[in-house]
């Protein structure tokens, strides 16, 4: 199994679920994580990543970490200072239409969104609300482009787009697609030589459907045009994703693998969870399993069954522990607090 990994955690793209998979694997195999200084949750995002943002990194004795997976704005020369040169790089993309809709709800307080009632209102005259000089502008335009380290307000010429796609291809071994999450997990499992249980997961940081609204056709077109760089990235890597499946796995085997993954997930849900699945934040009984509520979204969580034996309880709890709580737990394990 591969143990040296860089995951670029792209916002609002099922990346918290992927992070849980990495946390669990790292914990099981006693791997080290490149944590943000002081145990924070982001590597000084939205600044470009620097090696010195990592707890325990020093230029004098540059130690290498196994897994880098917290939110960052990608800058490969700096990333290479904190992970072994053999590290596998991967990320996950989401359709920019759904990504922007999610971002609008979640980052409602961002400067570009705070004065509008709806996404339609914003898109009717975006430059009235969007200021390219604001430090939080990226939440409102080409968020994936920004996370990959590029300028979200860059011009969209064919040459520029090609350079950007080539740069991403040169840096990353695999780009997953969140709309095809299970197929993505099968590809990831193959690339990392992991077993099925290592990539099985429950959806984390997903929001309640009461805050989701279907978008009119006219708005979809505007979102694609406004996020043109993201759209170019997404369509290109969505295509290469399926080409890779054809080449490395084949549709028939992929179908069997996805079926096995879903069956295992359903089995774990029956074993671990009360009820049929995720519940609203107010219904989560164990406060340590309550995810951070942010912006206008209602983030769902889980209740574990009572009376599980110790080993099983531990397995189940790790599957449903929200990102921030899990990150804190692993940070304390890797950097135990000094006794006074």
Tab-separated table of C-alpha atoms in Angstrom:
chain	number	residue	atom	x	y	z
A	1	UNK	CA	0.000	0.000	0.000
A	2	UNK	CA	1.168	3.523	-0.811
A	3	UNK	CA	1.600	5.642	2.306
A	4	UNK	CA	2.987	8.974	0.997
A	5	UNK	CA	0.118	11.083	-0.242
A	6	UNK	CA	-0.756	14.655	-1.173
A	7	UNK	CA	-4.469	15.365	-1.432
A	8	UNK	CA	-5.461	18.813	-2.664
A	9	UNK	CA	-8.693	19.353	-0.783
A	10	UNK	CA	-10.829	21.364	-3.202
A	11	UNK	CA	-13.690	23.197	-1.463
A	12	UNK	CA	-17.257	21.865	-1.590
A	13	UNK	CA	-16.377	18.750	-3.606
A	14	UNK	CA	-16.925	15.798	-1.224
A	15	UNK	CA	-13.376	16.465	-0.052
A	16	UNK	CA	-14.242	16.124	3.656
A	17	UNK	CA	-15.328	12.546	2.978
A	18	UNK	CA	-12.028	11.832	1.210
A	19	UNK	CA	-10.168	13.433	4.108
A	20	UNK	CA	-11.900	11.066	6.543
A	21	UNK	CA	-10.616	8.145	4.442
A	22	UNK	CA	-7.062	9.534	4.669
A	23	UNK	CA	-7.369	10.224	8.405
A	24	UNK	CA	-8.525	6.649	9.051
A	25	UNK	CA	-5.814	5.089	6.910
A	26	UNK	CA	-3.126	7.298	8.442
A	27	UNK	CA	-4.265	6.522	11.964
A	28	UNK	CA	-4.468	2.761	11.323
A	29	UNK	CA	-0.972	2.684	9.788
A	30	UNK	CA	0.621	5.120	12.226
A	31	UNK	CA	1.504	7.660	9.532
A	32	UNK	CA	2.449	11.299	10.098
A	33	UNK	CA	0.307	14.193	8.874
A	34	UNK	CA	1.480	17.614	7.742
A	35	UNK	CA	-0.730	19.568	10.143
A	36	UNK	CA	-1.225	23.339	10.036
A	37	UNK	CA	0.854	25.203	12.641
A	38	UNK	CA	-0.709	25.114	16.085
A	39	UNK	CA	-3.224	22.482	15.037
A	40	UNK	CA	-5.438	24.720	12.891
A	41	UNK	CA	-7.617	23.339	10.120
A	42	UNK	CA	-6.260	25.155	7.071
A	43	UNK	CA	-2.716	25.704	5.862
A	44	UNK	CA	-2.987	29.518	5.914
A	45	UNK	CA	-5.545	29.340	3.113
A	46	UNK	CA	-6.122	31.409	0.948
A	47	UNK	CA	-2.360	32.154	0.764
A	48	UNK	CA	-0.296	29.923	-1.504
A	49	UNK	CA	1.059	27.010	0.505
A	50	UNK	CA	4.487	27.369	2.129
A	51	UNK	CA	6.406	24.571	3.859
A	52	UNK	CA	6.757	26.690	6.997
A	53	UNK	CA	2.978	26.582	7.497
A	54	UNK	CA	3.410	22.956	8.641
A	55	UNK	CA	3.796	22.094	12.333
A	56	UNK	CA	7.180	20.460	12.947
A	57	UNK	CA	8.783	21.539	9.671
A	58	UNK	CA	12.132	23.291	9.899
A	59	UNK	CA	14.674	24.181	7.223
A	60	UNK	CA	17.545	22.889	9.395
A	61	UNK	CA	16.214	19.343	9.593
A	62	UNK	CA	13.533	19.072	6.946
A	63	UNK	CA	11.466	16.120	8.110
A	64	UNK	CA	9.091	14.542	5.639
A	65	UNK	CA	5.456	13.816	6.442
A	66	UNK	CA	3.401	10.977	4.966
A	67	UNK	CA	0.097	12.728	4.315
A	68	UNK	CA	-0.684	16.320	3.376
A	69	UNK	CA	-4.446	16.793	3.106
A	70	UNK	CA	-5.642	19.973	4.878
A	71	UNK	CA	-7.046	22.903	2.889
A	72	UNK	CA	-4.314	24.747	1.037
A	73	UNK	CA	-3.750	26.729	-2.119
A	74	UNK	CA	-1.467	24.498	-4.133
A	75	UNK	CA	2.174	25.423	-4.761
A	76	UNK	CA	4.144	22.336	-5.711
A	77	UNK	CA	7.747	23.458	-5.038
A	78	UNK	CA	6.765	24.171	-1.421
A	79	UNK	CA	4.715	20.987	-1.093
A	80	UNK	CA	7.752	18.980	-2.219
A	81	UNK	CA	9.676	20.223	0.815
A	82	UNK	CA	7.342	18.473	3.258
A	83	UNK	CA	6.503	15.141	1.578
A	84	UNK	CA	8.735	12.376	0.183
A	85	UNK	CA	9.519	12.623	-3.529
A	86	UNK	CA	7.657	9.336	-4.083
A	87	UNK	CA	4.349	10.855	-2.883
A	88	UNK	CA	1.206	10.277	-4.931
A	89	UNK	CA	-0.715	13.492	-5.713
A	90	UNK	CA	-4.460	13.499	-6.219
A	91	UNK	CA	-7.450	15.827	-5.950
A	92	UNK	CA	-11.207	15.837	-6.537
A	93	UNK	CA	-13.320	18.017	-8.833
A	94	UNK	CA	-17.003	18.866	-8.897
A	95	UNK	CA	-19.289	20.182	-11.618
A	96	UNK	CA	-18.833	24.005	-11.351
A	97	UNK	CA	-22.606	24.538	-11.558
A	98	UNK	CA	-23.305	22.570	-8.363
A	99	UNK	CA	-20.067	23.812	-6.846
A	100	UNK	CA	-21.126	27.448	-7.195
A	101	UNK	CA	-24.620	26.760	-5.873
A	102	UNK	CA	-23.092	25.064	-2.817
A	103	UNK	CA	-20.504	27.806	-2.364
A	104	UNK	CA	-23.230	30.463	-2.490
A	105	UNK	CA	-25.114	28.842	0.398
A	106	UNK	CA	-22.049	27.931	2.433
A	107	UNK	CA	-20.100	31.175	1.974
A	108	UNK	CA	-23.091	33.501	2.111
A	109	UNK	CA	-21.010	35.869	4.253
A	110	UNK	CA	-18.340	36.314	1.540
A	111	UNK	CA	-18.101	39.889	0.243
A	112	UNK	CA	-19.425	39.001	-3.234
A	113	UNK	CA	-22.501	37.185	-1.898
A	114	UNK	CA	-23.456	39.057	1.262
A	115	UNK	CA	-25.535	41.770	-0.446
A	116	UNK	CA	-27.590	39.551	-2.780
A	117	UNK	CA	-30.673	37.514	-2.068
A	118	UNK	CA	-30.095	34.830	-4.664
A	119	UNK	CA	-27.519	33.388	-7.014
A	120	UNK	CA	-29.605	34.680	-9.921
A	121	UNK	CA	-29.350	38.209	-8.591
A	122	UNK	CA	-25.570	37.881	-8.275
A	123	UNK	CA	-25.192	36.468	-11.805
A	124	UNK	CA	-27.413	39.123	-13.374
A	125	UNK	CA	-24.622	41.685	-12.819
A	126	UNK	CA	-21.723	39.957	-11.046
A	127	UNK	CA	-19.286	42.877	-11.247
A	128	UNK	CA	-21.650	44.957	-9.193
A	129	UNK	CA	-20.961	42.665	-6.241
A	130	UNK	CA	-17.697	40.957	-7.139
A	131	UNK	CA	-14.449	42.785	-6.450
A	132	UNK	CA	-11.304	41.040	-7.798
A	133	UNK	CA	-9.235	42.889	-5.178
A	134	UNK	CA	-11.064	41.321	-2.206
A	135	UNK	CA	-9.263	38.568	-0.310
A	136	UNK	CA	-12.306	36.287	-0.312
A	137	UNK	CA	-13.226	36.733	-3.977
A	138	UNK	CA	-12.328	33.145	-4.884
A	139	UNK	CA	-15.430	31.759	-3.143
A	140	UNK	CA	-17.495	33.478	-5.819
A	141	UNK	CA	-15.548	32.617	-8.967
A	142	UNK	CA	-13.443	29.728	-10.309
A	143	UNK	CA	-12.911	28.247	-6.864
A	144	UNK	CA	-11.199	25.111	-8.203
A	145	UNK	CA	-8.874	27.178	-10.390
A	146	UNK	CA	-7.923	29.170	-7.294
A	147	UNK	CA	-7.331	26.084	-5.111
A	148	UNK	CA	-5.021	24.653	-7.783
A	149	UNK	CA	-2.958	27.819	-7.424
A	150	UNK	CA	-4.045	29.766	-10.524
A	151	UNK	CA	-5.616	33.192	-10.959
A	152	UNK	CA	-9.435	32.884	-10.886
A	153	UNK	CA	-9.716	36.149	-12.857
A	154	UNK	CA	-7.270	35.057	-15.542
A	155	UNK	CA	-8.214	35.506	-19.185
A	156	UNK	CA	-9.737	32.482	-20.878
A	157	UNK	CA	-7.672	32.041	-24.021
A	158	UNK	CA	-7.169	28.550	-25.484
A	159	UNK	CA	-3.396	28.860	-24.916
A	160	UNK	CA	-3.832	29.812	-21.268
A	161	UNK	CA	-6.346	27.041	-20.632
A	162	UNK	CA	-3.992	24.485	-22.219
A	163	UNK	CA	-1.090	25.651	-20.039
A	164	UNK	CA	-3.220	25.337	-16.926
A	165	UNK	CA	-4.456	21.824	-17.809
A	166	UNK	CA	-0.897	20.715	-18.665
A	167	UNK	CA	0.389	22.079	-15.357
A	168	UNK	CA	-2.298	20.182	-13.399
A	169	UNK	CA	-1.556	16.994	-15.356
A	170	UNK	CA	2.158	17.369	-14.654
A	171	UNK	CA	1.563	17.714	-10.890
A	172	UNK	CA	-1.264	15.248	-10.195
A	173	UNK	CA	-1.419	11.483	-10.628
A	174	UNK	CA	-5.206	11.307	-10.425
A	175	UNK	CA	-8.186	13.650	-10.406
A	176	UNK	CA	-11.375	12.219	-8.979
A	177	UNK	CA	-14.878	13.388	-9.885
A	178	UNK	CA	-17.274	13.905	-6.983
A	179	UNK	CA	-20.384	13.148	-9.088
A	180	UNK	CA	-18.903	9.656	-9.597
A	181	UNK	CA	-17.693	9.230	-6.055
A	182	UNK	CA	-17.828	5.428	-5.907
A	183	UNK	CA	-16.022	5.008	-9.227
A	184	UNK	CA	-13.482	7.526	-7.922
A	185	UNK	CA	-12.887	5.436	-4.804
A	186	UNK	CA	-12.281	2.330	-6.913
A	187	UNK	CA	-9.697	4.220	-8.994
A	188	UNK	CA	-8.080	5.573	-5.830
A	189	UNK	CA	-7.957	2.123	-4.246
A	190	UNK	CA	-6.255	0.741	-7.368
A	191	UNK	CA	-3.705	3.523	-7.550
A	192	UNK	CA	-2.795	3.349	-3.857
A	193	UNK	CA	-2.955	-0.488	-3.665
A	194	UNK	CA	-5.388	-0.259	-0.735
A	195	UNK	CA	-8.142	-2.677	0.239
A	196	UNK	CA	-11.881	-2.068	-0.009
A	197	UNK	CA	-12.406	-1.184	3.667
A	198	UNK	CA	-9.794	1.569	3.419
A	199	UNK	CA	-11.888	3.507	0.877
A	200	UNK	CA	-15.394	2.803	2.148
A	201	UNK	CA	-17.003	5.876	3.765
A	202	UNK	CA	-20.193	7.662	4.759
A	203	UNK	CA	-20.818	11.102	3.203
A	204	UNK	CA	-19.501	13.821	5.534
A	205	UNK	CA	-20.079	17.581	5.573
A	206	UNK	CA	-23.070	17.214	3.259
A	207	UNK	CA	-26.007	19.517	3.662
A	208	UNK	CA	-29.650	18.944	4.201
A	209	UNK	CA	-31.758	19.042	1.027
A	210	UNK	CA	-33.985	21.795	2.487
A	211	UNK	CA	-31.276	24.323	1.531
A	212	UNK	CA	-30.869	22.972	-2.015
A	213	UNK	CA	-32.856	24.443	-4.878
A	214	UNK	CA	-32.959	23.420	-8.545
A	215	UNK	CA	-31.349	26.024	-10.798
A	216	UNK	CA	-33.193	27.430	-13.821
A	217	UNK	CA	-31.598	26.652	-17.179
A	218	UNK	CA	-30.661	30.281	-17.779
A	219	UNK	CA	-28.695	30.367	-14.507
A	220	UNK	CA	-26.773	27.191	-15.370
A	221	UNK	CA	-25.446	28.838	-18.544
A	222	UNK	CA	-24.416	31.951	-16.629
A	223	UNK	CA	-22.603	29.901	-13.985
A	224	UNK	CA	-20.608	28.069	-16.675
A	225	UNK	CA	-19.670	31.346	-18.363
A	226	UNK	CA	-18.749	33.082	-15.082
A	227	UNK	CA	-16.665	30.060	-13.961
A	228	UNK	CA	-15.241	29.326	-17.380
A	229	UNK	CA	-11.790	28.297	-16.124
A	230	UNK	CA	-13.346	25.839	-13.662
A	231	UNK	CA	-15.580	24.536	-16.439
A	232	UNK	CA	-12.537	23.897	-18.651
A	233	UNK	CA	-10.760	22.022	-15.849
A	234	UNK	CA	-13.836	19.963	-15.026
A	235	UNK	CA	-14.777	18.931	-18.567
A	236	UNK	CA	-11.189	18.016	-19.435
A	237	UNK	CA	-10.603	15.831	-16.371
A	238	UNK	CA	-14.081	14.329	-16.453
A	239	UNK	CA	-13.143	13.029	-19.902
A	240	UNK	CA	-9.729	11.691	-18.857
A	241	UNK	CA	-11.363	10.090	-15.772
A	242	UNK	CA	-13.509	7.833	-17.973
A	243	UNK	CA	-10.619	7.183	-20.352
A	244	UNK	CA	-8.603	5.983	-17.375
A	245	UNK	CA	-11.399	3.674	-16.242
A	246	UNK	CA	-11.588	2.138	-19.738
A	247	UNK	CA	-7.806	1.754	-19.871
A	248	UNK	CA	-6.983	0.531	-16.350
A	249	UNK	CA	-10.096	-1.252	-15.109
A	250	UNK	CA	-12.724	-1.679	-17.814
A	251	UNK	CA	-16.419	-0.915	-17.424
A	252	UNK	CA	-17.409	-4.447	-16.443
A	253	UNK	CA	-14.919	-4.771	-13.592
A	254	UNK	CA	-15.718	-1.205	-12.495
A	255	UNK	CA	-19.378	-2.175	-12.210
A	256	UNK	CA	-18.491	-5.141	-9.955
A	257	UNK	CA	-16.125	-3.066	-7.803
A	258	UNK	CA	-18.689	-0.282	-7.311
A	259	UNK	CA	-21.325	-2.877	-6.364
A	260	UNK	CA	-18.978	-4.390	-3.749
A	261	UNK	CA	-18.179	-0.925	-2.352
A	262	UNK	CA	-21.878	-0.008	-2.039
A	263	UNK	CA	-22.727	-3.331	-0.409
A	264	UNK	CA	-19.953	-2.858	2.134
A	265	UNK	CA	-21.114	0.694	2.873
A	266	UNK	CA	-24.711	-0.510	3.371
A	267	UNK	CA	-23.472	-3.290	5.672
A	268	UNK	CA	-21.480	-0.802	7.762
A	269	UNK	CA	-24.490	1.543	7.904
A	270	UNK	CA	-26.671	-1.304	9.235
A	271	UNK	CA	-23.988	-2.218	11.763
A	272	UNK	CA	-23.005	1.264	12.932
A	273	UNK	CA	-25.846	3.717	12.518
A	274	UNK	CA	-29.132	4.393	14.239
A	275	UNK	CA	-31.876	4.765	11.664
A	276	UNK	CA	-31.202	4.784	7.957
A	277	UNK	CA	-28.441	7.355	7.655
A	278	UNK	CA	-27.627	10.994	8.236
A	279	UNK	CA	-29.698	13.244	10.506
A	280	UNK	CA	-30.199	16.986	10.977
A	281	UNK	CA	-27.729	18.753	13.310
A	282	UNK	CA	-30.338	19.179	16.058
A	283	UNK	CA	-30.930	15.401	16.106
A	284	UNK	CA	-27.286	14.400	16.642
A	285	UNK	CA	-27.199	13.070	20.206
A	286	UNK	CA	-23.421	12.930	20.740
A	287	UNK	CA	-22.118	16.500	20.561
A	288	UNK	CA	-18.603	15.270	19.704
A	289	UNK	CA	-20.052	13.983	16.408
A	290	UNK	CA	-21.768	17.245	15.481
A	291	UNK	CA	-20.190	18.874	12.394
A	292	UNK	CA	-19.416	22.584	12.255
A	293	UNK	CA	-22.466	24.536	11.020
A	294	UNK	CA	-21.429	27.261	8.637
A	295	UNK	CA	-23.070	29.904	6.456
A	296	UNK	CA	-26.620	29.181	5.343
A	297	UNK	CA	-26.113	25.409	5.102
A	298	UNK	CA	-27.417	22.795	7.545
A	299	UNK	CA	-24.675	20.191	7.767
A	300	UNK	CA	-25.863	16.667	8.499
A	301	UNK	CA	-24.291	14.119	10.835
A	302	UNK	CA	-24.870	10.674	12.306
A	303	UNK	CA	-25.932	8.822	15.433
A	304	UNK	CA	-24.124	5.599	16.343
A	305	UNK	CA	-25.946	2.542	17.622
A	306	UNK	CA	-25.699	1.971	21.355
A	307	UNK	CA	-24.072	-1.115	22.826
A	308	UNK	CA	-21.496	-1.839	20.109
A	309	UNK	CA	-18.457	-3.749	21.354
A	310	UNK	CA	-15.306	-1.673	21.836
A	311	UNK	CA	-13.495	-2.524	18.619
A	312	UNK	CA	-16.600	-2.082	16.481
A	313	UNK	CA	-17.549	1.152	18.244
A	314	UNK	CA	-14.097	2.520	17.419
A	315	UNK	CA	-14.405	1.566	13.733
A	316	UNK	CA	-17.901	3.052	13.479
A	317	UNK	CA	-17.005	6.230	15.362
A	318	UNK	CA	-14.078	6.946	13.043
A	319	UNK	CA	-16.347	6.633	10.009
A	320	UNK	CA	-18.671	9.383	11.274
A	321	UNK	CA	-16.280	11.717	13.114
A	322	UNK	CA	-16.449	15.171	11.463
A	323	UNK	CA	-13.305	16.598	9.932
A	324	UNK	CA	-12.449	19.209	12.574
A	325	UNK	CA	-12.848	16.830	15.511
A	326	UNK	CA	-10.871	14.075	13.784
A	327	UNK	CA	-8.108	16.496	12.810
A	328	UNK	CA	-7.776	17.729	16.424
A	329	UNK	CA	-7.665	14.176	17.708
A	330	UNK	CA	-4.858	13.159	15.346
A	331	UNK	CA	-2.950	16.398	15.993
A	332	UNK	CA	-2.909	15.691	19.745
A	333	UNK	CA	-1.737	12.171	19.053
A	334	UNK	CA	1.120	13.343	16.816
A	335	UNK	CA	2.062	16.329	19.018
A	336	UNK	CA	1.099	15.329	22.569
A	337	UNK	CA	0.603	18.381	24.789
A	338	UNK	CA	3.587	18.894	27.106
A	339	UNK	CA	2.775	18.395	30.804
A	340	UNK	CA	3.033	21.706	32.701
